[in-house]
mmCIF file of C-alpha atoms and ligand atoms in Angstrom:
data_model
loop_
_atom_site.group_PDB
_atom_site.id
_atom_site.type_symbol
_atom_site.label_atom_id
_atom_site.label_comp_id
_atom_site.label_asym_id
_atom_site.label_seq_id
_atom_site.Cartn_x
_atom_site.Cartn_y
_atom_site.Cartn_z
ATOM 1 C CA MET B 1 -57.971 152.251 -43.852
ATOM 2 C CA VAL B 2 -57.778 155.228 -41.540
ATOM 3 C CA LYS B 3 -58.249 154.188 -37.947
ATOM 4 C CA GLN B 4 -59.233 156.297 -34.976
ATOM 5 C CA MET B 5 -56.775 159.105 -34.241
ATOM 6 C CA ASN B 6 -56.678 162.034 -31.865
ATOM 7 C CA TYR B 7 -54.408 164.918 -30.929
ATOM 8 C CA GLY B 8 -53.195 165.342 -27.356
ATOM 9 C CA SER B 9 -55.658 166.966 -24.951
ATOM 10 C CA ASP B 10 -53.551 170.163 -24.859
ATOM 11 C CA TYR B 11 -53.369 170.521 -28.674
ATOM 12 C CA LYS B 12 -54.094 174.087 -29.749
ATOM 13 C CA TYR B 13 -53.213 176.898 -32.132
ATOM 14 C CA ILE B 14 -50.110 178.755 -30.958
ATOM 15 C CA PRO B 15 -50.000 182.489 -31.784
ATOM 16 C CA VAL B 16 -46.377 182.869 -32.920
ATOM 17 C CA THR B 17 -45.018 183.721 -36.329
ATOM 18 C CA SER B 18 -41.965 184.743 -38.346
ATOM 19 C CA ILE B 19 -41.183 186.647 -41.540
ATOM 20 C CA GLY B 20 -40.700 183.247 -43.175
ATOM 21 C CA SER B 21 -44.275 182.134 -42.456
ATOM 22 C CA GLY B 22 -46.197 181.287 -45.606
ATOM 23 C CA THR B 23 -43.112 181.251 -47.832
ATOM 24 C CA GLY B 24 -41.429 178.409 -49.678
ATOM 25 C CA ILE B 25 -37.890 177.841 -50.893
ATOM 26 C CA GLY B 26 -36.841 175.494 -53.699
ATOM 27 C CA VAL B 27 -33.684 174.209 -52.028
ATOM 28 C CA LEU B 28 -32.990 171.642 -54.771
ATOM 29 C CA PRO B 29 -35.069 170.457 -57.736
ATOM 30 C CA ASP B 30 -36.344 167.637 -55.525
ATOM 31 C CA LEU B 31 -36.343 169.384 -52.147
ATOM 32 C CA PHE B 32 -38.827 172.125 -51.340
ATOM 33 C CA SER B 33 -39.057 173.851 -47.980
ATOM 34 C CA TYR B 34 -42.117 175.655 -46.673
ATOM 35 C CA THR B 35 -42.601 177.518 -43.400
ATOM 36 C CA THR B 36 -45.793 177.371 -41.344
ATOM 37 C CA GLN B 37 -45.501 180.145 -38.725
ATOM 38 C CA ILE B 38 -42.196 179.185 -37.129
ATOM 39 C CA VAL B 39 -41.518 175.659 -38.347
ATOM 40 C CA ASN B 40 -40.519 174.122 -41.669
ATOM 41 C CA ILE B 41 -42.000 171.238 -43.593
ATOM 42 C CA TYR B 42 -40.217 169.568 -46.501
ATOM 43 C CA LEU B 43 -41.422 168.076 -49.732
ATOM 44 C CA VAL B 44 -38.924 165.587 -51.086
ATOM 45 C CA GLY B 45 -39.285 164.082 -54.536
ATOM 46 C CA ASP B 46 -39.430 164.872 -58.212
ATOM 47 C CA PRO B 47 -42.239 167.307 -59.138
ATOM 48 C CA LYS B 48 -42.310 165.732 -62.638
ATOM 49 C CA THR B 49 -43.074 162.197 -61.485
ATOM 50 C CA ARG B 50 -45.194 163.486 -58.594
ATOM 51 C CA ASP B 51 -43.595 160.797 -56.489
ATOM 52 C CA PHE B 52 -42.823 162.560 -53.234
ATOM 53 C CA VAL B 53 -43.077 162.505 -49.471
ATOM 54 C CA LEU B 54 -43.797 165.089 -46.805
ATOM 55 C CA VAL B 55 -41.233 165.432 -44.018
ATOM 56 C CA ASP B 56 -42.886 166.735 -40.839
ATOM 57 C CA ALA B 57 -46.387 168.120 -40.613
ATOM 58 C CA GLY B 58 -46.307 171.740 -39.442
ATOM 59 C CA MET B 59 -47.988 173.715 -36.705
ATOM 60 C CA PRO B 60 -51.456 173.016 -35.237
ATOM 61 C CA ASN B 61 -54.256 174.170 -37.586
ATOM 62 C CA SER B 62 -51.993 174.283 -40.664
ATOM 63 C CA ALA B 63 -53.591 171.415 -42.637
ATOM 64 C CA LYS B 64 -55.463 173.599 -45.156
ATOM 65 C CA GLU B 65 -52.355 175.628 -45.837
ATOM 66 C CA ILE B 66 -50.177 172.520 -46.288
ATOM 67 C CA ILE B 67 -52.683 170.928 -48.670
ATOM 68 C CA SER B 68 -52.851 174.073 -50.785
ATOM 69 C CA VAL B 69 -49.054 174.409 -50.885
ATOM 70 C CA ILE B 70 -48.699 170.796 -51.986
ATOM 71 C CA GLU B 71 -51.377 171.142 -54.648
ATOM 72 C CA SER B 72 -49.913 174.367 -55.990
ATOM 73 C CA PHE B 73 -46.462 172.793 -56.153
ATOM 74 C CA PHE B 74 -47.262 169.287 -57.414
ATOM 75 C CA GLY B 75 -50.663 169.787 -58.991
ATOM 76 C CA LYS B 76 -54.335 169.520 -58.100
ATOM 77 C CA ASN B 77 -55.241 166.409 -56.105
ATOM 78 C CA CYS B 78 -51.581 165.377 -55.779
ATOM 79 C CA TYR B 79 -50.567 164.057 -52.421
ATOM 80 C CA PRO B 80 -47.475 162.530 -50.826
ATOM 81 C CA LYS B 81 -46.851 158.792 -50.628
ATOM 82 C CA ALA B 82 -46.089 159.054 -46.914
ATOM 83 C CA ILE B 83 -45.314 161.416 -44.071
ATOM 84 C CA ILE B 84 -41.912 160.998 -42.428
ATOM 85 C CA LEU B 85 -41.589 162.559 -38.973
ATOM 86 C CA THR B 86 -38.214 163.708 -37.648
ATOM 87 C CA HIS B 87 -39.886 163.614 -34.220
ATOM 88 C CA GLY B 88 -43.294 164.109 -32.673
ATOM 89 C CA HIS B 89 -43.249 167.562 -31.080
ATOM 90 C CA PHE B 90 -46.449 169.579 -31.510
ATOM 91 C CA ASP B 91 -44.875 171.858 -34.126
ATOM 92 C CA HIS B 92 -43.897 168.920 -36.347
ATOM 93 C CA ILE B 93 -47.167 166.972 -36.161
ATOM 94 C CA GLY B 94 -49.633 169.868 -36.073
ATOM 95 C CA ALA B 95 -51.592 168.901 -39.204
ATOM 96 C CA VAL B 96 -50.807 165.202 -39.422
ATOM 97 C CA ILE B 97 -54.244 163.832 -38.496
ATOM 98 C CA GLU B 98 -56.120 165.938 -41.062
ATOM 99 C CA LEU B 99 -53.545 164.991 -43.709
ATOM 100 C CA VAL B 100 -53.735 161.267 -42.972
ATOM 101 C CA LYS B 101 -57.524 161.410 -42.962
ATOM 102 C CA ARG B 102 -57.594 163.207 -46.296
ATOM 103 C CA TRP B 103 -55.059 161.057 -48.109
ATOM 104 C CA ASP B 104 -55.019 157.771 -46.175
ATOM 105 C CA ILE B 105 -51.225 157.567 -46.253
ATOM 106 C CA PRO B 106 -48.821 156.022 -43.744
ATOM 107 C CA VAL B 107 -46.721 157.958 -41.242
ATOM 108 C CA TYR B 108 -43.227 156.811 -40.279
ATOM 109 C CA ALA B 109 -41.112 157.669 -37.251
ATOM 110 C CA HIS B 110 -38.289 156.114 -35.244
ATOM 111 C CA GLU B 111 -39.226 153.194 -33.039
ATOM 112 C CA LEU B 112 -38.290 155.155 -29.880
ATOM 113 C CA GLU B 113 -40.627 157.982 -30.906
ATOM 114 C CA MET B 114 -43.619 155.652 -31.238
ATOM 115 C CA PRO B 115 -44.883 155.950 -27.617
ATOM 116 C CA PHE B 116 -45.257 159.726 -28.129
ATOM 117 C CA LEU B 117 -47.233 159.128 -31.324
ATOM 118 C CA THR B 118 -49.525 156.393 -30.096
ATOM 119 C CA GLY B 119 -50.886 158.202 -27.054
ATOM 120 C CA GLU B 120 -48.740 156.402 -24.497
ATOM 121 C CA ILE B 121 -46.206 158.903 -23.126
ATOM 122 C CA SER B 122 -46.135 162.713 -22.859
ATOM 123 C CA TYR B 123 -42.952 164.553 -23.743
ATOM 124 C CA PRO B 124 -41.231 166.198 -20.780
ATOM 125 C CA LYS B 125 -42.933 169.531 -20.078
ATOM 126 C CA PRO B 126 -41.450 172.478 -22.004
ATOM 127 C CA ASP B 127 -39.121 174.456 -19.721
ATOM 128 C CA PRO B 128 -40.052 178.160 -19.541
ATOM 129 C CA THR B 129 -37.254 178.706 -16.975
ATOM 130 C CA VAL B 130 -34.500 177.706 -19.402
ATOM 131 C CA GLU B 131 -31.901 180.318 -20.466
ATOM 132 C CA GLY B 132 -33.344 182.092 -23.500
ATOM 133 C CA GLY B 133 -35.771 184.783 -24.632
ATOM 134 C CA MET B 134 -39.510 185.215 -25.072
ATOM 135 C CA VAL B 135 -40.165 181.989 -27.002
ATOM 136 C CA ALA B 136 -38.570 180.011 -24.183
ATOM 137 C CA LYS B 137 -40.673 181.951 -21.658
ATOM 138 C CA MET B 138 -43.911 181.320 -23.527
ATOM 139 C CA SER B 139 -43.105 177.628 -24.003
ATOM 140 C CA SER B 140 -45.239 176.647 -21.014
ATOM 141 C CA MET B 141 -48.228 177.052 -23.383
ATOM 142 C CA PHE B 142 -46.743 174.567 -25.884
ATOM 143 C CA PRO B 143 -48.518 171.210 -26.040
ATOM 144 C CA ASN B 144 -46.563 168.192 -24.766
ATOM 145 C CA LYS B 145 -49.294 165.543 -24.489
ATOM 146 C CA PRO B 146 -48.989 162.664 -26.944
ATOM 147 C CA ILE B 147 -50.899 162.452 -30.179
ATOM 148 C CA ASN B 148 -52.445 159.080 -30.978
ATOM 149 C CA LEU B 149 -52.003 158.056 -34.592
ATOM 150 C CA GLY B 150 -52.868 154.451 -33.800
ATOM 151 C CA LYS B 151 -52.064 152.015 -36.580
ATOM 152 C CA ASN B 152 -51.418 154.839 -39.041
ATOM 153 C CA VAL B 153 -47.902 155.345 -37.684
ATOM 154 C CA ASN B 154 -45.198 152.772 -38.343
ATOM 155 C CA PRO B 155 -41.601 152.434 -37.178
ATOM 156 C CA LEU B 156 -38.946 153.298 -39.774
ATOM 157 C CA PRO B 157 -37.281 150.191 -41.261
ATOM 158 C CA SER B 158 -34.388 149.015 -39.075
ATOM 159 C CA ASN B 159 -31.968 148.891 -42.055
ATOM 160 C CA GLY B 160 -31.770 152.694 -42.211
ATOM 161 C CA SER B 161 -33.834 153.065 -45.364
ATOM 162 C CA VAL B 162 -36.585 155.659 -45.586
ATOM 163 C CA PRO B 163 -39.871 154.619 -47.241
ATOM 164 C CA HIS B 164 -40.401 156.443 -50.568
ATOM 165 C CA MET B 165 -37.090 158.299 -50.174
ATOM 166 C CA PRO B 166 -34.874 155.721 -51.902
ATOM 167 C CA GLU B 167 -31.591 157.644 -51.766
ATOM 168 C CA PHE B 168 -31.915 158.782 -48.165
ATOM 169 C CA LYS B 169 -30.931 157.034 -44.955
ATOM 170 C CA TRP B 170 -32.298 157.901 -41.537
ATOM 171 C CA ILE B 171 -29.809 158.607 -38.780
ATOM 172 C CA HIS B 172 -30.785 158.305 -35.146
ATOM 173 C CA THR B 173 -30.048 161.700 -33.572
ATOM 174 C CA PRO B 174 -31.516 161.562 -30.045
ATOM 175 C CA GLY B 175 -31.230 164.276 -27.407
ATOM 176 C CA HIS B 176 -33.933 166.699 -28.476
ATOM 177 C CA THR B 177 -36.282 163.699 -28.232
ATOM 178 C CA PRO B 178 -35.453 160.005 -27.705
ATOM 179 C CA GLY B 179 -36.417 158.923 -31.209
ATOM 180 C CA HIS B 180 -35.373 161.983 -33.180
ATOM 181 C CA VAL B 181 -34.046 161.195 -36.668
ATOM 182 C CA SER B 182 -32.234 163.165 -39.337
ATOM 183 C CA LEU B 183 -32.289 162.179 -43.014
ATOM 184 C CA PHE B 184 -29.145 162.120 -45.150
ATOM 185 C CA ARG B 185 -28.477 161.591 -48.849
ATOM 186 C CA GLU B 186 -24.908 160.557 -49.533
ATOM 187 C CA LYS B 187 -24.691 161.483 -53.239
ATOM 188 C CA ASP B 188 -25.049 165.242 -52.726
ATOM 189 C CA ARG B 189 -24.589 165.234 -48.930
ATOM 190 C CA VAL B 190 -27.985 166.767 -48.253
ATOM 191 C CA LEU B 191 -29.080 166.693 -44.643
ATOM 192 C CA ILE B 192 -32.596 167.129 -43.292
ATOM 193 C CA ALA B 193 -31.659 167.708 -39.674
ATOM 194 C CA GLY B 194 -35.058 168.200 -38.022
ATOM 195 C CA ASP B 195 -34.432 169.822 -34.631
ATOM 196 C CA ALA B 196 -31.061 168.063 -33.974
ATOM 197 C CA PHE B 197 -29.626 171.489 -34.668
ATOM 198 C CA VAL B 198 -31.365 174.512 -36.170
ATOM 199 C CA THR B 199 -30.312 177.695 -38.011
ATOM 200 C CA VAL B 200 -32.098 180.242 -35.857
ATOM 201 C CA LYS B 201 -31.896 180.794 -32.111
ATOM 202 C CA GLN B 202 -35.360 179.435 -31.536
ATOM 203 C CA GLU B 203 -35.597 180.599 -27.918
ATOM 204 C CA TYR B 204 -35.580 184.303 -28.822
ATOM 205 C CA LEU B 205 -38.750 185.857 -30.214
ATOM 206 C CA TYR B 206 -37.078 188.671 -32.148
ATOM 207 C CA ARG B 207 -34.606 186.305 -33.822
ATOM 208 C CA VAL B 208 -37.422 183.911 -34.674
ATOM 209 C CA LEU B 209 -39.565 186.764 -35.984
ATOM 210 C CA THR B 210 -36.744 188.082 -38.195
ATOM 211 C CA GLN B 211 -35.286 184.603 -38.851
ATOM 212 C CA LYS B 212 -31.740 185.730 -38.036
ATOM 213 C CA HIS B 213 -29.580 183.084 -39.708
ATOM 214 C CA GLU B 214 -27.124 181.442 -37.288
ATOM 215 C CA ILE B 215 -26.405 177.924 -36.171
ATOM 216 C CA SER B 216 -27.878 176.846 -32.880
ATOM 217 C CA GLY B 217 -28.380 173.653 -30.922
ATOM 218 C CA PRO B 218 -31.807 172.029 -30.619
ATOM 219 C CA PRO B 219 -34.569 174.322 -29.277
ATOM 220 C CA ARG B 220 -33.697 174.521 -25.573
ATOM 221 C CA TYR B 221 -37.149 174.603 -23.961
ATOM 222 C CA LEU B 222 -37.984 171.169 -25.409
ATOM 223 C CA THR B 223 -34.604 169.441 -25.186
ATOM 224 C CA SER B 224 -34.240 167.097 -22.254
ATOM 225 C CA ASP B 225 -31.005 165.133 -22.880
ATOM 226 C CA TRP B 226 -28.076 167.456 -23.610
ATOM 227 C CA LYS B 227 -25.406 164.744 -23.601
ATOM 228 C CA SER B 228 -27.131 162.826 -26.393
ATOM 229 C CA ALA B 229 -27.925 166.086 -28.208
ATOM 230 C CA LYS B 230 -24.203 166.870 -28.377
ATOM 231 C CA GLU B 231 -23.289 163.358 -29.565
ATOM 232 C CA SER B 232 -25.950 163.648 -32.279
ATOM 233 C CA ILE B 233 -24.495 166.907 -33.567
ATOM 234 C CA ILE B 234 -20.995 165.372 -33.636
ATOM 235 C CA LYS B 235 -22.451 162.492 -35.663
ATOM 236 C CA LEU B 236 -24.089 164.885 -38.150
ATOM 237 C CA ALA B 237 -21.015 167.131 -38.466
ATOM 238 C CA ALA B 238 -18.944 164.023 -39.330
ATOM 239 C CA LEU B 239 -21.157 163.494 -42.380
ATOM 240 C CA ASN B 240 -19.800 166.789 -43.719
ATOM 241 C CA PRO B 241 -23.118 167.878 -45.256
ATOM 242 C CA THR B 242 -23.080 170.462 -48.062
ATOM 243 C CA ILE B 243 -26.682 171.542 -47.473
ATOM 244 C CA ALA B 244 -28.639 171.375 -44.247
ATOM 245 C CA VAL B 245 -32.316 172.099 -43.900
ATOM 246 C CA THR B 246 -33.575 172.241 -40.325
ATOM 247 C CA GLY B 247 -36.885 172.271 -38.498
ATOM 248 C CA HIS B 248 -36.499 175.966 -37.726
ATOM 249 C CA GLY B 249 -34.581 178.615 -39.678
ATOM 250 C CA SER B 250 -33.562 178.795 -43.326
ATOM 251 C CA PRO B 251 -31.301 176.348 -45.204
ATOM 252 C CA MET B 252 -27.543 176.573 -44.675
ATOM 253 C CA TYR B 253 -25.027 175.763 -47.388
ATOM 254 C CA GLY B 254 -21.377 175.031 -48.144
ATOM 255 C CA GLU B 255 -18.536 176.559 -46.219
ATOM 256 C CA LEU B 256 -20.818 178.491 -43.878
ATOM 257 C CA LEU B 257 -22.439 175.181 -42.898
ATOM 258 C CA THR B 258 -19.110 173.368 -42.451
ATOM 259 C CA LYS B 259 -17.654 176.185 -40.334
ATOM 260 C CA SER B 260 -20.870 176.610 -38.343
ATOM 261 C CA LEU B 261 -21.066 172.907 -37.518
ATOM 262 C CA GLU B 262 -17.397 172.883 -36.478
ATOM 263 C CA LYS B 263 -18.069 175.871 -34.251
ATOM 264 C CA LEU B 264 -21.157 174.229 -32.764
ATOM 265 C CA VAL B 265 -19.268 171.010 -31.961
ATOM 266 C CA GLU B 266 -16.290 172.852 -30.457
ATOM 267 C CA ASN B 267 -18.367 175.304 -28.450
ATOM 268 C CA PHE B 268 -21.433 173.195 -27.771
ATOM 269 C CA ASP B 269 -21.701 174.195 -24.113
ATOM 270 C CA GLU B 270 -21.560 177.921 -24.914
ATOM 271 C CA ILE B 271 -23.728 177.949 -28.057
ATOM 272 C CA ALA B 272 -26.232 175.192 -27.516
ATOM 273 C CA LYS B 273 -26.485 174.092 -23.933
ATOM 274 C CA PRO B 274 -28.382 176.501 -21.684
ATOM 275 C CA ALA B 275 -26.529 177.863 -18.652
ATOM 276 C CA TYR B 276 -29.556 177.032 -16.519
ATOM 277 C CA GLY B 277 -32.869 175.238 -16.824
ATOM 278 C CA ARG B 278 -34.759 172.174 -15.681
ATOM 279 C CA TYR B 279 -32.932 169.684 -17.886
ATOM 280 C CA VAL B 280 -29.291 170.740 -17.472
HETATM 281 ZN ZN1 ZN G 301 -38.743 169.649 -31.575
HETATM 282 ZN ZN1 ZN G 302 -39.400 172.099 -33.675
#
């Protein structure tokens, strides 16, 4: 039963895009990535059994597009068993209410992310003064007020399992947000990193537009705890992933990923942490 839900009062369409917008990548037979404007969503599961979940829920106003992508990939009237949120920023929950209303499916997020998803607490305001380019400067227009998903959102199980993703475990990777999670599958070392780290310098409009592929820390303008953000990246690097898909930017594989993560850990303050800004 779908209960009352509403977006935050500052929810709105954000006019930004990238060359990746509207394109999908089959990362693995059971992992499909799709980009809405400047953010990725993931479909995880076997297209043959049509047993799958949606990880994250795109930009504001992207519901129609997400539904049509899912139906073209899995078949008419197919829908995910659940929506798993890496965190609740506006660009990861943009279509979630329409999707839940259409399919009546549960949403899961980390317990510490719940207040931002049940209308209780706003995220810290985006920081347009942070070191970075045009996207950082325009971030003052990004919504930060909490969405209210009411009883439709549930905390992830405390044993680390992920509903409807039987081989994955969630890993608490705070810093970008308090309840940020990444998802990891041991057998092929696949990592869905959310915004714990990303593969495009998300603060710079031209790099976002062209999707220049390079490792970066979490998007600066919305990251409020840099100490935890660094610890989270160390935790993820220690998993030695062979494939990483991130909230922003294209997938990164193999040796490039290993070397890039090593570089990010060793030079975190230079690569990731802004030289100035409200939260440093
Ligand atoms: Zn984020
Ligand atoms: Zn994001």
